[in-house]
Short mmCIF file of C-alpha atoms in Angstrom, two decimals:
data_model
loop_
_atom_site.label_atom_id
_atom_site.label_comp_id
_atom_site.label_asym_id
_atom_site.label_seq_id
_atom_site.Cartn_x
_atom_site.Cartn_y
_atom_site.Cartn_z
CA MET A 1 1.06 -42.33 23.92
CA LYS A 2 0.83 -39.49 24.78
CA THR A 3 -0.55 -37.56 28.27
CA GLY A 4 -2.79 -34.30 27.59
CA ASP A 5 -5.36 -32.84 24.84
CA ALA A 6 -4.74 -32.27 22.08
CA ILE A 7 -4.96 -28.55 21.74
CA GLU A 8 -4.46 -26.76 24.57
CA ILE A 9 -5.06 -23.43 24.50
CA LYS A 10 -4.29 -20.92 27.05
CA ASP A 11 -5.45 -17.27 27.42
CA LEU A 12 -5.39 -16.53 24.07
CA ASN A 13 -4.51 -12.56 23.14
CA LYS A 14 -4.53 -11.27 19.92
CA TRP A 15 -4.55 -7.90 18.10
CA TYR A 16 -5.32 -6.37 14.58
CA GLY A 17 -3.03 -2.98 15.18
CA ASP A 18 -5.96 -1.48 17.68
CA TYR A 19 -8.83 -4.45 17.56
CA GLN A 20 -8.64 -7.34 19.69
CA ALA A 21 -9.81 -10.52 17.50
CA LEU A 22 -8.94 -12.56 20.47
CA LYS A 23 -9.42 -11.90 23.68
CA ASN A 24 -8.24 -14.81 26.63
CA ILE A 25 -9.00 -17.59 24.85
CA ASP A 26 -8.87 -21.05 27.01
CA LEU A 27 -10.03 -23.85 25.58
CA ASN A 28 -8.64 -28.02 25.90
CA VAL A 29 -9.44 -30.08 22.99
CA ALA A 30 -9.92 -34.45 23.53
CA HIS A 31 -7.36 -36.30 21.58
CA GLY A 32 -10.44 -37.74 19.24
CA GLU A 33 -12.58 -34.83 19.96
CA ARG A 34 -15.16 -33.24 17.50
CA ILE A 35 -16.09 -29.63 18.24
CA VAL A 36 -18.21 -27.49 15.93
CA VAL A 37 -17.27 -23.64 16.56
CA CYS A 38 -20.57 -20.91 15.87
CA GLY A 39 -21.22 -17.97 16.68
CA PRO A 40 -21.61 -14.64 14.13
CA SER A 41 -19.15 -13.26 11.61
CA GLY A 42 -16.23 -11.24 13.31
CA SER A 43 -16.26 -13.08 15.72
CA GLY A 44 -13.07 -14.56 15.54
CA LYS A 45 -13.39 -18.08 14.92
CA SER A 46 -11.71 -18.13 11.53
CA THR A 47 -8.35 -16.99 13.78
CA LEU A 48 -9.46 -18.48 17.07
CA ILE A 49 -8.72 -21.95 14.15
CA ARG A 50 -5.81 -20.29 12.64
CA CYS A 51 -4.33 -19.68 15.80
CA VAL A 52 -3.90 -23.26 16.33
CA ASN A 53 -1.76 -24.02 13.52
CA SER A 54 0.42 -20.94 13.45
CA LEU A 55 -1.18 -19.04 10.16
CA GLU A 56 -2.26 -16.39 12.25
CA ASP A 57 0.13 -15.66 14.80
CA HIS A 58 -0.40 -14.91 18.17
CA ASP A 59 0.20 -11.33 20.88
CA SER A 60 0.30 -13.55 24.26
CA GLY A 61 -1.23 -16.51 25.38
CA ARG A 62 0.24 -20.22 24.78
CA ILE A 63 -0.85 -22.94 22.26
CA VAL A 64 0.80 -27.11 23.16
CA VAL A 65 -1.05 -29.08 19.97
CA ASP A 66 0.04 -32.63 20.35
CA GLY A 67 2.15 -32.08 23.11
CA ILE A 68 4.67 -30.12 21.34
CA GLU A 69 4.25 -26.86 22.48
CA MET A 70 3.99 -23.50 19.85
CA ILE A 71 7.85 -21.02 20.30
CA ASP A 72 9.68 -20.63 17.02
CA ASN A 73 9.18 -22.02 13.56
CA GLU A 74 10.63 -25.83 14.22
CA SER A 75 8.24 -25.99 16.55
CA ILE A 76 5.18 -24.27 14.47
CA ASN A 77 6.85 -25.84 11.18
CA ALA A 78 5.94 -30.11 13.78
CA ILE A 79 3.35 -28.75 14.86
CA ARG A 80 1.67 -28.05 11.01
CA SER A 81 2.66 -31.95 10.11
CA GLU A 82 -0.48 -33.28 13.17
CA VAL A 83 -2.57 -29.58 11.45
CA GLY A 84 -4.69 -31.00 8.98
CA MET A 85 -7.00 -27.31 7.63
CA VAL A 86 -9.35 -27.42 5.50
CA PHE A 87 -11.09 -23.55 3.74
CA GLN A 88 -14.07 -21.42 3.08
CA GLN A 89 -11.54 -21.89 -0.91
CA PHE A 90 -11.37 -24.79 -1.46
CA ASN A 91 -7.41 -23.45 -1.61
CA LEU A 92 -6.82 -26.30 -4.67
CA PHE A 93 -3.41 -25.57 -6.61
CA PRO A 94 -4.90 -24.43 -10.21
CA HIS A 95 -2.47 -24.91 -12.21
CA LEU A 96 -1.70 -28.85 -11.42
CA THR A 97 -4.23 -31.69 -11.19
CA ILE A 98 -6.14 -33.64 -8.33
CA LEU A 99 -3.33 -35.91 -8.22
CA GLN A 100 -0.81 -33.75 -8.11
CA ASN A 101 -2.73 -31.65 -5.65
CA LEU A 102 -2.84 -34.39 -3.45
CA THR A 103 0.89 -35.70 -3.87
CA LEU A 104 3.24 -32.85 -3.62
CA GLY A 105 2.90 -32.90 0.37
CA PRO A 106 3.81 -36.40 1.38
CA MET A 107 6.62 -35.95 -2.12
CA LYS A 108 8.64 -33.08 -1.48
CA ALA A 109 7.76 -32.32 2.23
CA ARG A 110 7.36 -36.20 3.55
CA GLY A 111 10.33 -37.39 0.12
CA MET A 112 7.96 -39.88 -0.20
CA SER A 113 7.57 -41.53 -3.43
CA LYS A 114 5.81 -41.03 -6.37
CA ALA A 115 4.52 -44.50 -6.56
CA ASP A 116 3.70 -44.58 -2.89
CA ALA A 117 2.29 -41.27 -2.87
CA ASP A 118 0.36 -42.13 -6.15
CA ALA A 119 -1.52 -44.69 -4.58
CA ARG A 120 -2.31 -42.85 -0.77
CA ALA A 121 -3.68 -40.06 -2.97
CA MET A 122 -5.86 -42.85 -4.56
CA GLU A 123 -7.12 -44.00 -1.23
CA TYR A 124 -8.33 -40.66 -0.10
CA LEU A 125 -9.97 -39.83 -3.14
CA GLU A 126 -11.78 -43.30 -2.28
CA ARG A 127 -12.40 -41.94 0.46
CA VAL A 128 -13.70 -38.74 -0.28
CA ARG A 129 -15.59 -40.79 -3.00
CA ILE A 130 -14.52 -39.32 -6.46
CA PRO A 131 -11.72 -41.93 -7.55
CA ASP A 132 -12.87 -40.97 -10.77
CA GLN A 133 -11.22 -37.38 -11.42
CA ALA A 134 -7.56 -37.66 -10.28
CA HIS A 135 -6.39 -36.74 -14.01
CA LYS A 136 -8.47 -33.18 -13.72
CA LYS A 137 -7.50 -30.08 -13.16
CA PRO A 138 -9.26 -28.93 -10.23
CA SER A 139 -11.36 -25.99 -12.24
CA GLU A 140 -13.26 -28.94 -13.95
CA LEU A 141 -14.78 -29.49 -10.88
CA SER A 142 -18.03 -28.62 -8.57
CA GLY A 143 -17.25 -26.80 -5.96
CA GLY A 144 -18.79 -29.42 -3.20
CA GLN A 145 -16.09 -32.04 -5.35
CA GLN A 146 -13.46 -29.44 -5.22
CA GLN A 147 -13.63 -29.36 -0.94
CA ARG A 148 -13.69 -32.94 -1.37
CA VAL A 149 -10.60 -33.41 -2.82
CA ALA A 150 -9.16 -30.21 -0.60
CA ILE A 151 -9.64 -32.61 2.35
CA ALA A 152 -8.44 -36.19 0.63
CA ARG A 153 -5.51 -33.39 0.30
CA SER A 154 -4.80 -33.27 3.99
CA LEU A 155 -5.57 -36.15 5.19
CA CYS A 156 -2.85 -37.78 2.22
CA MET A 157 -0.64 -36.07 4.89
CA GLU A 158 -2.16 -37.98 7.69
CA PRO A 159 -2.80 -35.33 10.28
CA LYS A 160 -3.56 -36.14 13.69
CA ILE A 161 -5.54 -33.45 14.06
CA MET A 162 -7.77 -31.22 11.35
CA LEU A 163 -9.10 -27.46 11.16
CA PHE A 164 -12.42 -27.44 8.97
CA ASP A 165 -12.76 -23.18 8.33
CA GLU A 166 -16.54 -22.68 7.18
CA PRO A 167 -15.91 -25.49 4.65
CA THR A 168 -19.06 -25.70 3.50
CA SER A 169 -19.75 -21.67 2.90
CA ALA A 170 -18.49 -21.49 -0.84
CA LEU A 171 -20.69 -23.97 -2.00
CA ASP A 172 -24.05 -23.96 -3.53
CA PRO A 173 -26.99 -25.84 -1.00
CA GLU A 174 -26.96 -29.10 -3.18
CA MET A 175 -23.45 -29.72 -2.67
CA ILE A 176 -23.82 -28.97 1.12
CA SER A 177 -24.12 -32.24 2.46
CA GLU A 178 -21.84 -34.37 0.09
CA VAL A 179 -19.12 -32.28 1.70
CA LEU A 180 -20.20 -32.07 4.63
CA ASP A 181 -20.87 -36.29 4.86
CA VAL A 182 -17.00 -36.80 4.68
CA ILE A 183 -16.84 -35.11 7.61
CA VAL A 184 -18.49 -36.76 9.42
CA ASP A 185 -17.33 -40.19 8.06
CA LEU A 186 -14.33 -39.05 9.41
CA ALA A 187 -15.20 -38.07 13.06
CA GLU A 188 -17.08 -41.43 13.39
CA GLU A 189 -13.24 -42.68 12.22
CA GLY A 190 -12.32 -40.91 16.01
CA MET A 191 -10.18 -37.50 14.21
CA THR A 192 -9.95 -34.51 16.86
CA MET A 193 -11.50 -32.64 14.50
CA ILE A 194 -12.50 -27.72 14.96
CA VAL A 195 -14.21 -26.91 12.51
CA VAL A 196 -16.20 -23.50 12.06
CA THR A 197 -19.36 -23.95 10.75
CA HIS A 198 -22.98 -22.99 10.43
CA GLU A 199 -24.17 -26.06 9.84
CA MET A 200 -26.19 -26.73 12.88
CA GLY A 201 -27.65 -30.11 11.48
CA PHE A 202 -23.90 -30.95 11.43
CA ALA A 203 -23.12 -29.18 14.42
CA ARG A 204 -26.28 -32.01 16.24
CA ARG A 205 -24.98 -34.69 14.37
CA ALA A 206 -21.02 -34.65 14.88
CA ALA A 207 -20.41 -32.33 17.23
CA ASP A 208 -18.99 -33.42 21.27
CA ARG A 209 -18.63 -30.47 21.77
CA MET A 210 -20.17 -26.28 21.14
CA ILE A 211 -18.43 -23.40 21.59
CA PHE A 212 -20.24 -19.97 20.80
CA MET A 213 -17.59 -16.92 20.21
CA ASP A 214 -19.00 -13.88 19.97
CA HIS A 215 -16.90 -10.25 19.40
CA GLY A 216 -13.67 -13.06 20.59
CA GLU A 217 -14.90 -14.53 23.34
CA VAL A 218 -15.79 -17.42 24.03
CA ILE A 219 -18.88 -16.80 25.01
CA GLU A 220 -21.02 -19.74 25.80
CA THR A 221 -19.84 -24.10 25.40
CA GLY A 222 -21.99 -26.99 26.59
CA THR A 223 -22.41 -30.48 24.15
CA PRO A 224 -24.90 -29.60 21.82
CA THR A 225 -27.65 -31.09 23.24
CA GLU A 226 -27.29 -27.87 26.18
CA PHE A 227 -26.15 -25.37 23.64
CA PHE A 228 -29.71 -26.30 21.02
CA GLU A 229 -32.08 -27.06 23.22
CA ALA A 230 -30.91 -24.25 26.80
CA PRO A 231 -28.96 -22.02 25.83
CA LYS A 232 -27.40 -19.76 28.97
CA THR A 233 -26.85 -16.09 27.02
CA GLU A 234 -28.53 -13.79 25.72
CA ARG A 235 -26.51 -13.63 23.62
CA CYS A 236 -26.09 -17.14 22.12
CA LYS A 237 -30.35 -18.02 21.59
CA GLN A 238 -30.28 -14.53 19.63
CA PHE A 239 -27.36 -16.10 18.00
CA LEU A 240 -29.35 -19.24 17.60
CA SER A 241 -33.03 -17.28 16.75
CA GLN A 242 -31.30 -15.47 13.58
CA ILE A 243 -29.44 -18.86 11.95
CA LEU A 244 -32.21 -21.23 12.77
CA GLN A 245 -35.94 -19.48 11.44
CA HIS A 246 -35.20 -20.19 8.29
CA MET B 1 -1.66 -5.67 -39.34
CA LYS B 2 1.08 -3.95 -37.34
CA LEU B 3 3.61 -5.20 -39.78
CA ARG B 4 1.55 -4.53 -43.61
CA THR B 5 1.51 -1.26 -42.38
CA SER B 6 5.79 -0.93 -41.32
CA PHE B 7 6.40 -2.14 -45.03
CA LEU B 8 3.67 -0.26 -46.90
CA PHE B 9 5.58 2.99 -45.17
CA GLY B 10 8.85 0.43 -44.93
CA CYS B 11 7.89 0.99 -48.89
CA LEU B 12 6.31 4.81 -49.12
CA ILE B 13 9.65 6.13 -48.45
CA PHE B 14 11.93 3.67 -50.11
CA LEU B 15 9.49 5.00 -53.40
CA VAL B 16 9.88 8.09 -52.75
CA GLY B 17 13.93 8.38 -52.10
CA CYS B 18 13.97 6.69 -55.64
CA ASN B 19 12.04 9.64 -56.45
CA ALA B 20 13.15 12.30 -54.71
CA ALA B 21 15.38 14.75 -56.82
CA PRO B 22 19.10 14.39 -57.24
CA GLY B 23 21.52 15.27 -53.17
CA THR B 24 17.73 14.75 -51.27
CA TRP B 25 17.99 10.70 -50.81
CA GLY B 26 20.10 8.01 -51.90
CA TRP B 27 19.35 4.96 -51.73
CA TYR B 28 22.99 4.13 -53.13
CA VAL B 29 24.80 3.68 -50.40
CA ILE B 30 22.88 0.33 -49.39
CA ASP B 31 22.03 -1.08 -52.46
CA PRO B 32 23.30 -4.38 -52.47
CA ARG B 33 23.59 -4.23 -56.40
CA THR B 34 26.76 -2.16 -56.40
CA PRO B 35 29.53 -4.30 -54.88
CA ALA B 36 29.61 -0.62 -52.15
CA GLY B 37 26.91 -1.00 -51.25
CA TYR B 38 27.14 -4.61 -51.31
CA ASN B 39 29.65 -3.79 -48.41
CA ASN B 40 28.51 -1.59 -46.34
CA ILE B 41 25.42 -2.86 -45.87
CA ARG B 42 26.72 -6.19 -44.96
CA PHE B 43 29.26 -4.59 -42.57
CA LEU B 44 25.41 -2.75 -41.20
CA LEU B 45 23.66 -6.30 -40.66
CA ASN B 46 26.37 -7.87 -38.95
CA GLY B 47 25.82 -6.03 -36.30
CA PHE B 48 22.48 -8.03 -35.52
CA GLY B 49 25.07 -10.92 -34.07
CA ALA B 50 27.12 -8.25 -31.10
CA THR B 51 23.33 -6.83 -30.93
CA ILE B 52 20.76 -9.73 -30.01
CA LEU B 53 23.93 -11.04 -27.87
CA LEU B 54 24.64 -8.57 -25.89
CA SER B 55 20.29 -8.96 -25.22
CA VAL B 56 20.31 -11.82 -24.99
CA ILE B 57 22.74 -12.57 -22.08
CA ALA B 58 21.72 -9.16 -20.40
CA ALA B 59 18.15 -9.89 -20.35
CA ALA B 60 19.02 -14.26 -18.94
CA MET B 61 21.15 -11.74 -15.57
CA SER B 62 18.32 -9.87 -15.27
CA MET B 63 16.17 -12.37 -14.62
CA ILE B 64 18.26 -13.88 -11.98
CA VAL B 65 19.05 -10.30 -10.53
CA GLY B 66 15.64 -9.51 -10.86
CA MET B 67 14.85 -12.71 -8.61
CA LEU B 68 17.86 -12.30 -5.89
CA VAL B 69 16.64 -9.28 -5.14
CA ALA B 70 12.26 -9.23 -5.36
CA LEU B 71 12.76 -12.83 -2.87
CA PRO B 72 13.46 -11.40 0.14
CA GLY B 73 11.91 -7.88 -1.14
CA MET B 74 8.81 -9.49 -0.71
CA SER B 75 9.21 -10.76 3.08
CA SER B 76 6.89 -9.64 6.47
CA ASN B 77 10.56 -8.86 8.04
CA ARG B 78 10.84 -5.43 6.73
CA TRP B 79 14.71 -5.49 8.12
CA VAL B 80 14.36 -8.18 4.91
CA ARG B 81 12.58 -5.91 2.96
CA LEU B 82 14.68 -3.04 3.60
CA PRO B 83 18.19 -3.71 1.42
CA SER B 84 15.86 -4.52 -1.61
CA ARG B 85 13.78 -1.70 -1.93
CA ILE B 86 17.51 0.05 -1.31
CA TYR B 87 18.63 -1.03 -4.24
CA ILE B 88 15.44 -0.05 -6.64
CA GLU B 89 14.09 2.39 -5.40
CA PHE B 90 18.43 3.32 -5.93
CA VAL B 91 19.24 1.88 -9.45
CA ARG B 92 15.73 3.00 -11.03
CA ALA B 93 16.95 6.03 -10.48
CA ILE B 94 20.14 6.65 -12.90
CA PRO B 95 19.90 6.63 -16.79
CA LEU B 96 21.19 4.37 -18.36
CA LEU B 97 23.81 6.14 -19.48
CA PRO B 98 25.73 7.31 -17.00
CA MET B 99 25.85 4.57 -15.64
CA LEU B 100 27.32 2.71 -18.78
CA PHE B 101 29.85 5.06 -18.30
CA TRP B 102 30.03 4.77 -14.90
CA VAL B 103 30.53 0.46 -14.53
CA PHE B 104 32.57 1.70 -18.65
CA TYR B 105 35.66 3.85 -17.00
CA GLY B 106 34.47 4.32 -12.88
CA LEU B 107 34.05 0.29 -12.22
CA PRO B 108 37.61 -0.45 -13.44
CA VAL B 109 39.34 2.27 -11.58
CA VAL B 110 36.77 0.69 -7.72
CA LEU B 111 38.08 -2.56 -8.78
CA LYS B 112 40.99 -1.84 -8.89
CA SER B 113 41.58 0.14 -5.38
CA MET B 114 40.15 -2.85 -3.95
CA GLY B 115 43.20 -5.16 -5.17
CA ILE B 116 40.72 -6.76 -7.74
CA SER B 117 42.02 -6.01 -11.27
CA VAL B 118 40.61 -6.70 -14.13
CA SER B 119 39.89 -4.54 -17.11
CA ILE B 120 35.78 -4.15 -18.51
CA ASP B 121 36.06 -4.81 -22.18
CA ALA B 122 32.90 -2.47 -24.26
CA PHE B 123 31.34 -5.79 -24.39
CA TRP B 124 30.85 -6.71 -20.63
CA GLY B 125 30.07 -2.95 -20.16
CA ALA B 126 27.10 -3.50 -21.52
CA ILE B 127 25.64 -6.08 -20.38
CA ILE B 128 26.35 -5.16 -17.13
CA THR B 129 25.14 -2.22 -17.02
CA LEU B 130 21.98 -2.92 -18.94
CA ALA B 131 21.02 -6.36 -16.31
CA ILE B 132 21.98 -4.31 -13.30
CA SER B 133 19.81 -1.03 -15.27
CA ASP B 134 17.45 -3.74 -16.25
CA SER B 135 17.29 -6.24 -12.37
CA ALA B 136 14.92 -3.25 -10.58
CA PHE B 137 12.43 -3.34 -13.06
CA THR B 138 12.01 -6.72 -13.63
CA ALA B 139 12.08 -7.09 -9.56
CA GLU B 140 9.34 -4.87 -9.34
CA ILE B 141 7.30 -7.41 -12.47
CA TYR B 142 8.87 -10.46 -10.26
CA ARG B 143 6.90 -8.97 -7.26
CA SER B 144 3.75 -8.34 -8.61
CA GLY B 145 3.38 -11.13 -10.37
CA ILE B 146 4.50 -13.44 -7.82
CA GLN B 147 1.85 -11.25 -5.29
CA SER B 148 -1.33 -11.51 -7.60
CA ILE B 149 -1.63 -15.07 -5.88
CA ALA B 150 -4.23 -16.13 -3.29
CA LYS B 151 -2.47 -16.09 -0.41
CA GLY B 152 -4.46 -19.37 0.32
CA GLN B 153 -2.02 -20.84 -2.12
CA THR B 154 0.60 -20.22 0.37
CA GLU B 155 -1.25 -21.32 3.15
CA ALA B 156 -2.71 -23.73 1.62
CA ALA B 157 1.08 -25.22 0.13
CA LYS B 158 2.18 -24.33 4.52
CA THR B 159 -0.64 -27.17 5.08
CA VAL B 160 0.77 -29.26 3.05
CA GLY B 161 4.31 -29.46 4.76
CA LEU B 162 6.32 -27.12 2.29
CA ASN B 163 8.72 -24.82 3.87
CA TYR B 164 9.14 -21.27 1.60
CA MET B 165 11.59 -22.62 -2.17
CA GLN B 166 8.71 -24.80 -1.88
CA THR B 167 5.79 -23.31 -2.03
CA MET B 168 7.52 -21.12 -4.41
CA ARG B 169 8.70 -23.22 -6.90
CA TYR B 170 6.25 -25.57 -6.78
CA VAL B 171 3.01 -23.89 -5.94
CA ILE B 172 3.19 -20.19 -7.12
CA LEU B 173 6.31 -19.20 -9.29
CA PRO B 174 4.63 -21.72 -11.82
CA GLN B 175 0.69 -20.02 -11.11
CA ALA B 176 2.71 -17.19 -11.29
CA ILE B 177 5.25 -16.79 -14.17
CA ARG B 178 1.87 -16.71 -17.26
CA ARG B 179 1.26 -13.28 -15.79
CA ILE B 180 5.05 -12.41 -15.22
CA LEU B 181 5.60 -13.18 -19.06
CA PRO B 182 4.43 -10.54 -20.82
CA PRO B 183 5.90 -7.47 -18.87
CA LEU B 184 8.99 -8.40 -18.92
CA ALA B 185 8.54 -9.41 -22.91
CA ASN B 186 8.13 -5.39 -22.75
CA GLN B 187 11.51 -5.92 -20.68
CA PHE B 188 13.23 -7.82 -22.85
CA ILE B 189 12.25 -5.18 -25.61
CA TYR B 190 12.79 -2.41 -24.03
CA ILE B 191 16.94 -3.78 -23.67
CA VAL B 192 16.95 -4.50 -27.26
CA LYS B 193 16.75 -0.41 -27.84
CA MET B 194 18.70 0.25 -25.15
CA SER B 195 21.41 -1.67 -25.91
CA ALA B 196 22.36 0.71 -28.96
CA PHE B 197 24.28 3.31 -25.65
CA ALA B 198 26.42 -0.15 -26.26
CA SER B 199 27.84 2.20 -28.86
CA VAL B 200 29.05 4.90 -27.36
CA ILE B 201 31.89 3.42 -25.46
CA GLY B 202 32.65 1.74 -28.47
CA MET B 203 30.96 -1.52 -28.71
CA GLN B 204 30.50 -2.53 -32.73
CA GLU B 205 26.22 -3.32 -32.53
CA LEU B 206 24.23 -1.83 -35.30
CA THR B 207 24.12 1.75 -33.77
CA ARG B 208 27.86 1.64 -33.27
CA ARG B 209 28.19 0.64 -37.04
CA ALA B 210 26.08 2.84 -38.23
CA ASN B 211 27.17 5.53 -37.52
CA GLU B 212 30.80 4.35 -38.66
CA LEU B 213 29.98 4.43 -41.35
CA VAL B 214 27.35 8.00 -41.82
CA VAL B 215 31.17 9.45 -41.37
CA THR B 216 32.80 7.99 -44.17
CA GLU B 217 29.49 7.89 -46.53
CA TYR B 218 27.70 11.19 -45.21
CA ARG B 219 24.35 9.51 -46.03
CA PRO B 220 22.85 9.26 -42.32
CA LEU B 221 18.90 9.11 -43.83
CA GLU B 222 19.60 5.85 -45.48
CA ILE B 223 22.10 4.39 -43.23
CA TYR B 224 19.33 5.59 -40.02
CA SER B 225 16.40 4.51 -42.15
CA LEU B 226 17.85 1.23 -42.45
CA LEU B 227 19.67 1.02 -38.64
CA ILE B 228 15.22 1.62 -37.71
CA LEU B 229 14.38 -0.54 -39.19
CA GLU B 230 16.51 -3.33 -38.08
CA TYR B 231 15.83 -3.17 -34.60
CA LEU B 232 11.92 -2.68 -36.03
CA VAL B 233 12.85 -6.00 -37.18
CA LEU B 234 14.21 -7.54 -33.79
CA VAL B 235 11.57 -6.01 -31.87
CA LEU B 236 9.34 -7.83 -34.09
CA ILE B 237 10.64 -11.00 -33.59
CA ILE B 238 10.71 -11.46 -29.96
CA SER B 239 6.92 -10.11 -30.24
CA PHE B 240 5.78 -13.26 -32.84
CA PHE B 241 7.88 -15.38 -30.35
CA VAL B 242 5.94 -14.61 -26.87
CA ARG B 243 3.28 -15.13 -28.81
CA TRP B 244 3.84 -18.29 -29.74
CA LEU B 245 5.27 -18.80 -25.62
CA GLU B 246 2.12 -17.42 -23.97
CA ARG B 247 -0.31 -19.74 -26.27
CA LYS B 248 1.65 -22.52 -26.36
CA MET B 249 2.04 -22.02 -21.17
CA GLY B 250 -2.53 -21.53 -21.66
CA SER B 251 -3.87 -24.17 -23.56
CA ASP B 252 -1.47 -27.21 -21.52
CA GLU B 253 -2.23 -24.82 -18.16
CA SER B 254 -6.23 -24.20 -17.32
CA ARG B 255 -7.32 -21.66 -14.74
#
C-alpha cells in the first residue's frame, strides 16, 4: 500500500519564453480524489495537467505521481504508465480501427497477446457503451462516440489516475452529456482524476474539490458547495457570473 | 491526355522526317526493317536494363539514407539535429555532375589513403552518387510529411505508453506515407532522368548507348529523339504505377 498522495506538486513554475504560464503551483491530490480545474482560457489549466504526465516539461518545482518523482526519462515512463489522458481533440489514431486504437498500447507497450488485448478492449468498449463500433474507423463515429473511445483507450492501460483536458469542449452540445456520464461513472468507481472543464453542472455532480486558476496561479480552492455558493475572491466571482449567466 | 498528346507529337515528328528532303532526316538508322537499323535499335533499347537497375537501387538507397537523416533532424535536441542539418545543406549544394566525378575519380583515392582498397566501377559510382545526392531531398520530404501529422498523435501515443520508435512505426509513418508518396515519386522520376549523367563515367545505360551510336552513325537527331522517347516511356510507366498505388492506399484507409 502506497502512502502519501496520488499526485504531489510543489512550487511548480513554467515559462514559455518570457511568459510565465505557471506560477508557484502547489497541489496535492489524494488517492481517489476527483478534482475539477476551471478558469479563463490562458489561465494555465491545461498546462498544469500536461505537466503531470510530462507532455509539457516544467522549469522548476517537484512533481511526484503515485510515489514516483519525475526526474528522468525512466521515471517519466513509469509515471505515464500510471496516468491516462483524454484530450480536447480526442486524438484517436485515424488510420486504425476503434479496436486497434484500444489494443495498440496494451500490445506494443505492455506486450499483451492480441487475444487478451482484444478481450480487454471489448470490455472497456462495453463500459463506454459502444461495443458495436469496434471495427469502424474513428472518422465514421460522432464526436461524442470518438471521445468515449478515447476514454476507453486510456482505460485499457489500466491507469491509476486519469487526466481530462477539456474533454467536452470540442463536442456538439447534444453529445456532451454522453461523455460526461462516462466520466461520472468512472468518478463513482473511485478513479483519481483531474478534469479541466467549463461544465459546472458536472463539477457539482462529480468533484470533491474545485480549483480556480487565473494567470498561471491557483486563486481559489474549495469544495463545489463552497466554491459555487460562496466564492471568496473577486476574480472567481466574476468568472462564475460570466459562465453561469447563460 | 498526356499520353495522346505525346503520341501525336511523336507521329508529327516522324511524318515530317519521312517527307523531308534527303539529308535532313534519316530514320533508316533505327528502322527495324533493315538489318542495320534493327541492330541499332536493339543496341539502344538494351540500355533500359542498366537505367532501370541504376535508378531503382539508387532510389531504394536514397529512401533508407533519407530516413536515417530525417529522423534525428526532427529531434528537439539541437545537437542531435545539427549533423542532419549539415548533411542536408551540404549534399543539397553539390551539383550532380561534379559529385559524380568526385565519387568516381576521387573517392577511391580517399579510401585508399585510409587503407581501404576498393575500386568503384561506373555502376556503383553512379548509384552512390545518385543515392547520396537524392537522399538530402528525400530526407526533407520525410520531414515535411512527418511534421504534417498533428502533434496530438504523438502525445496520444505517449500516453498509451509507446516509445519513440513504436510511435513512428505504428502511429506516425502509416499516416505520413500517403502524404509522402507523391513527392517521393517525383524524386524517383528525377533519379531516372539524372541517371543519364552516369553516361559520362562510362556506364552503358540509355544515354551512353545513344552517344556511342551517334558517334558511329552521325544521326544525332533521330537517335536523340528516340532517347527522349525512351525516358518518356519510363516516366509514364512510373506515373501510372504511382497513381495506382495512391488509389490503392486511399481506399483501404479512410481519413
